[in-house]
Structures are given as C-alpha cells and as structure tokens.
C-alpha cells in the first residue's frame, strides 16, 4: 500500500507527468475558445445547442459549454497543482542545501571540459590563484591545495537562476490559490441607471438587473456605497463612431453615507470608479424616452423608462413604457384601462415612408414610432414582467388591444378614442453600470509580478562553473589551466569564458 | 482628431513596397539556397569554427593547414548578400509604413489587426537580421521570409483597415504597453517557429539520409537550429508573459474583470502553456530534440491561430477590427 502511494506520488511529481499535464491543460482549454460558453454568452450557447441536436446535447452533458468550471478541466489543473507542489518541495530543499555547499572539486583533467584554455605564467601558483580569485568577484570560490605544490580554485556562479525558477513556480502556486479564493468571495452585478440624478445603492441583490455571486456570497453582505448618475456625455466623430463616453456622477461610501456627503467622479471606459474595494464600470449606454399620459379625468402621469438598444451603431431602441390609470380602485376596471406605449425610439430620425429608423447614435432629431395598447398589462398576474416589452400572450388573447399607432417628434402628442392623450416629452440617457468585487485580485497581481521577475531571472542567468589549476613546472614557472562548464542548457557561456580565461592567461604587469 | 489621409496613403504605398522588396529578398535567399554547393562547404566551415575557439596557448600551433582559398564570391554568395541588402531596405520601408500610420492617425499604430500584424512581421524580420549578424544562418533566409511575406499579404488584404481613430475602449496607455509586448514577442516567436520546423527536417534527414536529401544538407546542423530556436524563445517568452499580464491589468480596467476566458485570452493562455511545455521538454529526458521541436512549432501555430482565426472567425471582446 505505501509502495503504491509512493509510486503514485513519484509518478505524479515527475517532470514527465508535469509535461503531459501541461499539454492536457492546453488541450482542455481549447474548446472554450471554439465553442460558445455559457458564462460569456448564454443566449448564443442555447442557440448553438438547439441548432446541433443530439450532438449539442451530448456536448452540453459533457460540460463543453462550461469548460472552465467543468470537472475534467478542474481535475487537470488540480493534478498539475499537486504535481507542482510535489516538484517544488524537494527542489527547495536542494536549493537550500546548495546555498551552503562549496563549489565542487576541480576535475583532474580540465582539458576535457567543454571550455578550456591553458597558459604558462611566470608567477607562483599562489599568486596566480590569488589573482584569479580577485578577478572572479561575484563568484563563489574555494581554494584547494594539491600534491606537488599545485593549487586549484573552484568557482561557481548563477545560483540566482534556481532561485528565480523557484520564485516563479511558487508565485504560480500563489496565483492559483488567489484565483480560487477570488472565485469564492467575488461578486458582479449589472444595473441600468437613468442619467437624470437617479441613485443606485449597493445594498442588496434586488437592486441589480443581473447579479452573479461567488460560491460563498449570498448577497446579504455587500459593501455599502451609493452612486448618483447626474449626466452622460457622449462625443462622436462625424462618421458616427463614438469618441468618448463620460458619466458625470457622485458617489458616497463609508462615513460619507452617514454624513450625506457626495463626491464627484467622471466615469469613463478604462477609468472605473474604485471605491471601498469595489469597482464601478461603465458598460454601455442608451436612451429612455419620457411620455406623459393624460387620462380622461384630467389626471396625468409622466414616466421615463429605459428602452433597450436594438442597433448598437445607431442606437435605435425599443421598449415599453407602462401606465396604470390613476384613481381606479376597482381591479376589474383597472385591467381594462391600463396603457402601454411600445415601439421604436430613434435619436436621429430617418423615415423610410413612415417607417422610423435611426441615422446617427447622437440626439440630433429624436423621434418615436409608437403603438399604444390598452387593456390588461398582466401586472397583477404575478408573472415576471419584462420592462422592455408587453406580454405577447395577452395581446394574442385580445386582453390588450392596440388603439393607436403614430410617429411622434419631441412635444408631439396623440389622442385616443376615449380622450386620453399621450405626449412624447423628450428623452434621457441611461448608463449601464457594473459593480465588481474581488478581494483577492490584488494578490493575483502581486503573484503575477513575482512570476515575471522569477522568470526573467531564471531565463537570463546562467549557472556556470569555472576551475583554475596552477601547477609549478620544471622551469620554475606556473602552468595555468582553466576549465569551464555551463550547468544549464543554454548556450552563450563561451564568450564569457573566453574573456575570463584570456584575462587569467595574461601575466600581470608589476605595478 | 482627423486622420491625415495623405500620410495614410504614403503608409499604404510603403507597405506594398516593403512586401515587394521582401519578395525580391526571398528570391535572393532562394537562389543562394539553391546554388550553394553544400556538403563540402559546410564541413569546411565547421572545421574553421572548431579551430577558431580559444587556441590553447603554450602549444604553439603553427598556422598551417586548411587555409581556405580566398572565398570565391560565387553566384550563391552574391545572391545572399543582395538578399540581405534587400531585407534591410524592406525593413526601412516597413518601418516607414508603420510610423506614417502612427503619425497619420495620431496614435500608436497598432489599433487594428492590419496594423498589429504589420508590426509583428516587422519585429520578425528585424529578429532575423539580428540573428544573421550573430550567426551563420543567412542561407536559410528564404524559410523565414516566406511566412513573413504570406502573413503580410494576408494582413494587407484580409485584415486591411483604413487608417482611423480607435474606439474609446482602446484609448488607453495599456494599448501601447500590452499590445507592443504582444507584437514584440509574437514577432520574435516566428523565427524559432521556423527553426524548429527546419530542425525537424534536418533531424529526419540525419536519421534517414534519403529523406529531404536535397533540402536538408543546406540547412545548418540540427544542434545549431535547436540552440537558436531555444535562445530566441527564452528571450521572447518573458515578454509574452509580460504582455499577457498587462492584458489582464487592462481588462480589469476596461471590461470589469482581469480574466474572463474570452477566446483571445484563452488561446493566448494555451500558447503560453505550450511554450512552458517547450521549456520543460528541454529539461525532460526523452523529450529533447524532435519532440521539443514539435512542441515549439505547435506553440507558434497557436500564436498565428490566435492572430488570424480568433479575430476573423470567432467574435469576442477583442474583435475591434471590423
Ligand atoms: C502549472 C504548470 C507549470 C508551468 C506553467 C511551468 C512553467 C515553467 C516555465 C515557464 C519554466 C521556464 C523557466 C526556466 O526554464 O527556468 C519552467 C521551468 C521549470 N519547471 Fe515548471 N511549470 C509548471 C509546472 C512544473 C512542475 C509540475 C514541475 C515539476 C515536476 C516543474 C519543474 C520545472 C523545472 C525543473 C524547471 C527548470 C527547467 C530548466 O531549467 O530549463 N514545473 N516551468
């Protein structure tokens, strides 16, 4: 049993296994680039599965649309992680030992070394070795005596290479751990906020349009802060390409929340607001038309509701603004007289006959093409309502009826058969914001930087050895023999060796 | 921030001229390659190198022996030299094209795939020039310039984009840092990619001389190819790593998360892991040599795949080109 465990451990931590696991990791990551992924684009994933029949279902069952959270992907990186730990522990011990060890004995025959040079000098062996030692500053050296009055010097350099390599691998371990912790405690939510001074507070998941919590986040403990979106500036190039988006906003967090202090911030793409450990991003923007409905009894209601962008180039938008008649207490009556204004909004109106399209994303000539529906909006039916559209089944059942269709410019209005009027007052912009929280991302960065430093060190530094042997010859001179060996796979020690050897071979001029 | 159309046009002319000049250079290298009378010559060269090492002092080696007759400037040699001159000219035009784009648009000239691939190929050719200065590899120029010309041709046709401003998401100094790191490392990677393929050819020939009998003898020896591929790769790999990390930092600011398995990120990760595999394979018994070369070739294939396939076929957050 222990033998089995030991063999498994050895197998798992061998270099060859690490290599195979690396290739498996690369292979396993690929499908995520080629197939749509649920985490990135749920609708496209659903379409893809639907379009590919049993094959799509099979791939789905095998988690090919959730590659990076799949069992097989996790298994591979977990094994790699273990392999890495198993590989690093003994290497660290070896490294600590090698830091205390002396450079190895000078080999008997230096002429056999990959790098070798020889010369005869007039000085004593001791002087030659002392000179060599002085020249090899920065090298770790040890002097040894040999039989027959000879002396040798063993020198070694480049210990930092292995240190860099260890730093790199340990930093990678740290990075993986930080990533895993991040997956536990992060969250991310998106919300549309009107740029008319509307506020959004990060107080619970209900405030968000969409919310994606980490594995250990239940949404009860979000970092409290509020933002207020005052205005949204967009500048365009003449061809309609956006030049810059700027959200003028205020925020408050910490003590400011109690004091009621707001601090201004200009939110832009690439310039998120960083506040109390959370980040607020601008993801997109769009339009929210304002309508006023005046009911036959003279009461009026005004609403500004975001419509969704249907053409990102021209910001042609589509939506549904819904009204409840005021002062109607009878539920039955209410369900006959609710009003929805649906249709298209164009920031720069262009007509194809009476068909409205948009010619430019900026607000040059806003107009709407609306259908006004009256009847039961299904608001009290308990079913979830989309804010962008009416419930089509109610229209099909005849419970919601179209009573007008018209194009309106700003200020334009239309009148229904019962005297109700609908006016298009104007338009606000909205900002699509994302709030992100990831307590470990700074650690991921720290480890990534450590990886770079370790990698750079280990790939640029060469571990190399040099030996000098000085033996007296019969003529009272000294034969100096120099040998060199690079301990790593890299070429390029030759030049340095030649330089040092040449220096050692030249007799020193007496001062 | 209007685009200077005149300069943009000059930039396009320079680009086309550079491709044309590279084609001529390629022909030059090919002529040299074809007319080199190899086997004997390279043997002689090797012996010269052997003797050129540190001459053991003390043993008074008399300077007799193989003094080569003054190298005859034969046709192959002349073609090779002309090819180098043309390569330098091509680089000048190529660089001019890039700089003109930058001046015309008033931004770093790598805001779309056309500019990116152009800059990458410029680095590849410069890498080649540097290697030629340091090592005796000129004869293999045709194998480096061919992929360069093909990729530039694809870049100039399939990926071509009119000079223009970039969208707000790209207006960041990270565009300069992240993308230039990607450009430099990818350009550098091209050369070891080619060398590893040549290594495979040479190694196959060494095992069985009937294979690639015409081509292989004209290549540098397998050991040199392997070493140059390795040295260039370890130079490029940290830059690539740096580029990926900068990409993550930028993504954190621009897209709200530092890593999201966007297709481009994914394939960059895959290529990085395969390169790490290459470095490991050279330290693993039984994986040096041929297997390592296959791994290195695969890694470079991933880099090219990321440049073309992911941008053209798969849409993701990186799709700014269209
Ligand atoms: C997550 C997976 C891994 C990655 C991405 C990775 C990456 C790297 C990189 C980029 C290098 C190059 C640095 C250099 O050559 O000095 C390297 C070297 C090295 N790695 Fe890893 N590594 C991983 C896992 C492992 C494991 C599991 C082991 C042990 C079994 C290991 C052992 C080594 C050794 C011994 C070297 C030095 C090789 C040399 O000196 O050329 N690595 N690694």
PDB file of N, CA, C and O in Angstrom, chain A residues 47-81:
ATOM      1  N   UNK A  47     -28.682  28.807 -28.366  1.00  0.00           N
ATOM      2  CA  UNK A  47     -28.936  28.683 -29.804  1.00  0.00           C
ATOM      3  C   UNK A  47     -28.083  27.575 -30.401  1.00  0.00           C
ATOM      4  O   UNK A  47     -28.542  26.770 -31.212  1.00  0.00           O
ATOM      5  N   UNK A  48     -26.819  27.566 -29.989  1.00  0.00           N
ATOM      6  CA  UNK A  48     -25.886  26.593 -30.556  1.00  0.00           C
ATOM      7  C   UNK A  48     -26.339  25.174 -30.227  1.00  0.00           C
ATOM      8  O   UNK A  48     -26.375  24.299 -31.094  1.00  0.00           O
ATOM      9  N   UNK A  49     -26.727  24.978 -28.962  1.00  0.00           N
ATOM     10  CA  UNK A  49     -27.157  23.637 -28.557  1.00  0.00           C
ATOM     11  C   UNK A  49     -28.405  23.240 -29.342  1.00  0.00           C
ATOM     12  O   UNK A  49     -28.498  22.133 -29.880  1.00  0.00           O
ATOM     13  N   UNK A  50     -29.339  24.190 -29.458  1.00  0.00           N
ATOM     14  CA  UNK A  50     -30.571  23.896 -30.178  1.00  0.00           C
ATOM     15  C   UNK A  50     -30.285  23.558 -31.635  1.00  0.00           C
ATOM     16  O   UNK A  50     -30.911  22.678 -32.225  1.00  0.00           O
ATOM     17  N   UNK A  51     -29.291  24.241 -32.212  1.00  0.00           N
ATOM     18  CA  UNK A  51     -29.016  24.054 -33.632  1.00  0.00           C
ATOM     19  C   UNK A  51     -28.259  22.758 -33.905  1.00  0.00           C
ATOM     20  O   UNK A  51     -28.132  22.351 -35.058  1.00  0.00           O
ATOM     21  N   UNK A  52     -27.722  22.118 -32.884  1.00  0.00           N
ATOM     22  CA  UNK A  52     -26.892  20.944 -33.138  1.00  0.00           C
ATOM     23  C   UNK A  52     -27.464  19.650 -32.601  1.00  0.00           C
ATOM     24  O   UNK A  52     -26.752  18.653 -32.472  1.00  0.00           O
ATOM     25  N   UNK A  53     -28.751  19.660 -32.284  1.00  0.00           N
ATOM     26  CA  UNK A  53     -29.425  18.412 -31.963  1.00  0.00           C
ATOM     27  C   UNK A  53     -28.761  17.585 -30.882  1.00  0.00           C
ATOM     28  O   UNK A  53     -28.298  18.118 -29.876  1.00  0.00           O
ATOM     29  N   UNK A  54     -28.705  16.276 -31.123  1.00  0.00           N
ATOM     30  CA  UNK A  54     -28.186  15.357 -30.088  1.00  0.00           C
ATOM     31  C   UNK A  54     -26.735  15.651 -29.799  1.00  0.00           C
ATOM     32  O   UNK A  54     -26.243  15.506 -28.694  1.00  0.00           O
ATOM     33  N   UNK A  55     -26.032  16.114 -30.798  1.00  0.00           N
ATOM     34  CA  UNK A  55     -24.608  16.422 -30.656  1.00  0.00           C
ATOM     35  C   UNK A  55     -24.426  17.569 -29.661  1.00  0.00           C
ATOM     36  O   UNK A  55     -23.588  17.522 -28.772  1.00  0.00           O
ATOM     37  N   UNK A  56     -25.279  18.586 -29.812  1.00  0.00           N
ATOM     38  CA  UNK A  56     -25.237  19.709 -28.884  1.00  0.00           C
ATOM     39  C   UNK A  56     -25.569  19.279 -27.466  1.00  0.00           C
ATOM     40  O   UNK A  56     -24.904  19.660 -26.507  1.00  0.00           O
ATOM     41  N   UNK A  57     -26.586  18.426 -27.341  1.00  0.00           N
ATOM     42  CA  UNK A  57     -26.978  17.952 -26.010  1.00  0.00           C
ATOM     43  C   UNK A  57     -25.855  17.148 -25.376  1.00  0.00           C
ATOM     44  O   UNK A  57     -25.555  17.287 -24.193  1.00  0.00           O
ATOM     45  N   UNK A  58     -25.215  16.312 -26.206  1.00  0.00           N
ATOM     46  CA  UNK A  58     -24.123  15.486 -25.686  1.00  0.00           C
ATOM     47  C   UNK A  58     -22.975  16.373 -25.196  1.00  0.00           C
ATOM     48  O   UNK A  58     -22.468  16.214 -24.081  1.00  0.00           O
ATOM     49  N   UNK A  59     -22.607  17.344 -26.035  1.00  0.00           N
ATOM     50  CA  UNK A  59     -21.530  18.259 -25.638  1.00  0.00           C
ATOM     51  C   UNK A  59     -21.894  18.986 -24.357  1.00  0.00           C
ATOM     52  O   UNK A  59     -21.062  19.189 -23.481  1.00  0.00           O
ATOM     53  N   UNK A  60     -23.171  19.343 -24.262  1.00  0.00           N
ATOM     54  CA  UNK A  60     -23.617  20.055 -23.072  1.00  0.00           C
ATOM     55  C   UNK A  60     -23.473  19.160 -21.842  1.00  0.00           C
ATOM     56  O   UNK A  60     -22.965  19.565 -20.808  1.00  0.00           O
ATOM     57  N   UNK A  61     -23.902  17.898 -22.015  1.00  0.00           N
ATOM     58  CA  UNK A  61     -23.795  16.972 -20.895  1.00  0.00           C
ATOM     59  C   UNK A  61     -22.340  16.797 -20.481  1.00  0.00           C
ATOM     60  O   UNK A  61     -22.020  16.606 -19.325  1.00  0.00           O
ATOM     61  N   UNK A  62     -21.443  16.852 -21.439  1.00  0.00           N
ATOM     62  CA  UNK A  62     -20.013  16.688 -21.131  1.00  0.00           C
ATOM     63  C   UNK A  62     -19.360  18.007 -20.715  1.00  0.00           C
ATOM     64  O   UNK A  62     -18.138  18.115 -20.679  1.00  0.00           O
ATOM     65  N   UNK A  63     -20.153  19.003 -20.478  1.00  0.00           N
ATOM     66  CA  UNK A  63     -19.693  20.293 -19.939  1.00  0.00           C
ATOM     67  C   UNK A  63     -18.817  21.083 -20.900  1.00  0.00           C
ATOM     68  O   UNK A  63     -17.985  21.862 -20.480  1.00  0.00           O
ATOM     69  N   UNK A  64     -19.027  20.870 -22.198  1.00  0.00           N
ATOM     70  CA  UNK A  64     -18.214  21.601 -23.164  1.00  0.00           C
ATOM     71  C   UNK A  64     -18.639  23.057 -23.312  1.00  0.00           C
ATOM     72  O   UNK A  64     -17.979  23.829 -23.979  1.00  0.00           O
ATOM     73  N   UNK A  65     -19.771  23.412 -22.714  1.00  0.00           N
ATOM     74  CA  UNK A  65     -20.182  24.815 -22.765  1.00  0.00           C
ATOM     75  C   UNK A  65     -19.901  25.526 -21.445  1.00  0.00           C
ATOM     76  O   UNK A  65     -20.251  26.687 -21.273  1.00  0.00           O
ATOM     77  N   UNK A  66     -19.305  24.781 -20.517  1.00  0.00           N
ATOM     78  CA  UNK A  66     -18.848  25.367 -19.252  1.00  0.00           C
ATOM     79  C   UNK A  66     -17.451  24.844 -18.966  1.00  0.00           C
ATOM     80  O   UNK A  66     -17.154  24.350 -17.885  1.00  0.00           O
ATOM     81  N   UNK A  67     -16.583  24.951 -19.983  1.00  0.00           N
ATOM     82  CA  UNK A  67     -15.276  24.298 -19.909  1.00  0.00           C
ATOM     83  C   UNK A  67     -14.539  24.613 -18.622  1.00  0.00           C
ATOM     84  O   UNK A  67     -14.048  23.716 -17.933  1.00  0.00           O
ATOM     85  N   UNK A  68     -14.507  25.916 -18.250  1.00  0.00           N
ATOM     86  CA  UNK A  68     -13.587  26.310 -17.178  1.00  0.00           C
ATOM     87  C   UNK A  68     -14.123  26.024 -15.791  1.00  0.00           C
ATOM     88  O   UNK A  68     -13.432  26.235 -14.806  1.00  0.00           O
ATOM     89  N   UNK A  69     -15.361  25.534 -15.720  1.00  0.00           N
ATOM     90  CA  UNK A  69     -15.822  25.070 -14.412  1.00  0.00           C
ATOM     91  C   UNK A  69     -16.128  23.577 -14.498  1.00  0.00           C
ATOM     92  O   UNK A  69     -16.743  23.021 -13.608  1.00  0.00           O
ATOM     93  N   UNK A  70     -15.702  22.944 -15.588  1.00  0.00           N
ATOM     94  CA  UNK A  70     -16.040  21.531 -15.766  1.00  0.00           C
ATOM     95  C   UNK A  70     -15.199  20.651 -14.851  1.00  0.00           C
ATOM     96  O   UNK A  70     -14.132  21.039 -14.387  1.00  0.00           O
ATOM     97  N   UNK A  71     -15.697  19.455 -14.639  1.00  0.00           N
ATOM     98  CA  UNK A  71     -14.995  18.506 -13.787  1.00  0.00           C
ATOM     99  C   UNK A  71     -13.623  18.172 -14.388  1.00  0.00           C
ATOM    100  O   UNK A  71     -12.614  18.150 -13.697  1.00  0.00           O
ATOM    101  N   UNK A  72     -13.599  17.936 -15.694  1.00  0.00           N
ATOM    102  CA  UNK A  72     -12.325  17.495 -16.289  1.00  0.00           C
ATOM    103  C   UNK A  72     -11.286  18.592 -16.313  1.00  0.00           C
ATOM    104  O   UNK A  72     -10.110  18.346 -16.045  1.00  0.00           O
ATOM    105  N   UNK A  73     -11.716  19.833 -16.564  1.00  0.00           N
ATOM    106  CA  UNK A  73     -10.725  20.917 -16.553  1.00  0.00           C
ATOM    107  C   UNK A  73     -10.183  21.101 -15.133  1.00  0.00           C
ATOM    108  O   UNK A  73      -8.976  21.217 -14.928  1.00  0.00           O
ATOM    109  N   UNK A  74     -11.097  21.085 -14.157  1.00  0.00           N
ATOM    110  CA  UNK A  74     -10.655  21.248 -12.774  1.00  0.00           C
ATOM    111  C   UNK A  74      -9.721  20.123 -12.364  1.00  0.00           C
ATOM    112  O   UNK A  74      -8.728  20.348 -11.664  1.00  0.00           O
ATOM    113  N   UNK A  75     -10.032  18.910 -12.808  1.00  0.00           N
ATOM    114  CA  UNK A  75      -9.195  17.764 -12.435  1.00  0.00           C
ATOM    115  C   UNK A  75      -7.772  17.961 -12.953  1.00  0.00           C
ATOM    116  O   UNK A  75      -6.800  17.706 -12.240  1.00  0.00           O
ATOM    117  N   UNK A  76      -7.656  18.440 -14.184  1.00  0.00           N
ATOM    118  CA  UNK A  76      -6.320  18.602 -14.751  1.00  0.00           C
ATOM    119  C   UNK A  76      -5.528  19.641 -13.978  1.00  0.00           C
ATOM    120  O   UNK A  76      -4.380  19.419 -13.599  1.00  0.00           O
ATOM    121  N   UNK A  77      -6.158  20.787 -13.698  1.00  0.00           N
ATOM    122  CA  UNK A  77      -5.323  21.775 -13.021  1.00  0.00           C
ATOM    123  C   UNK A  77      -5.074  21.436 -11.569  1.00  0.00           C
ATOM    124  O   UNK A  77      -4.042  21.792 -11.016  1.00  0.00           O
ATOM    125  N   UNK A  78      -5.992  20.661 -10.986  1.00  0.00           N
ATOM    126  CA  UNK A  78      -5.729  20.202  -9.625  1.00  0.00           C
ATOM    127  C   UNK A  78      -4.516  19.259  -9.610  1.00  0.00           C
ATOM    128  O   UNK A  78      -3.630  19.370  -8.756  1.00  0.00           O
ATOM    129  N   UNK A  79      -4.476  18.353 -10.577  1.00  0.00           N
ATOM    130  CA  UNK A  79      -3.336  17.430 -10.625  1.00  0.00           C
ATOM    131  C   UNK A  79      -2.037  18.186 -10.897  1.00  0.00           C
ATOM    132  O   UNK A  79      -0.986  17.872 -10.342  1.00  0.00           O
ATOM    133  N   UNK A  80      -2.134  19.183 -11.768  1.00  0.00           N
ATOM    134  CA  UNK A  80      -0.953  19.981 -12.057  1.00  0.00           C
ATOM    135  C   UNK A  80      -0.480  20.701 -10.803  1.00  0.00           C
ATOM    136  O   UNK A  80       0.714  20.805 -10.527  1.00  0.00           O
ATOM    137  N   UNK A  81      -1.459  21.160 -10.047  1.00  0.00           N
ATOM    138  CA  UNK A  81      -1.162  21.855  -8.803  1.00  0.00           C
ATOM    139  C   UNK A  81      -0.410  20.923  -7.845  1.00  0.00           C
ATOM    140  O   UNK A  81       0.634  21.274  -7.291  1.00  0.00           O
TER     141      UNK A  81
END
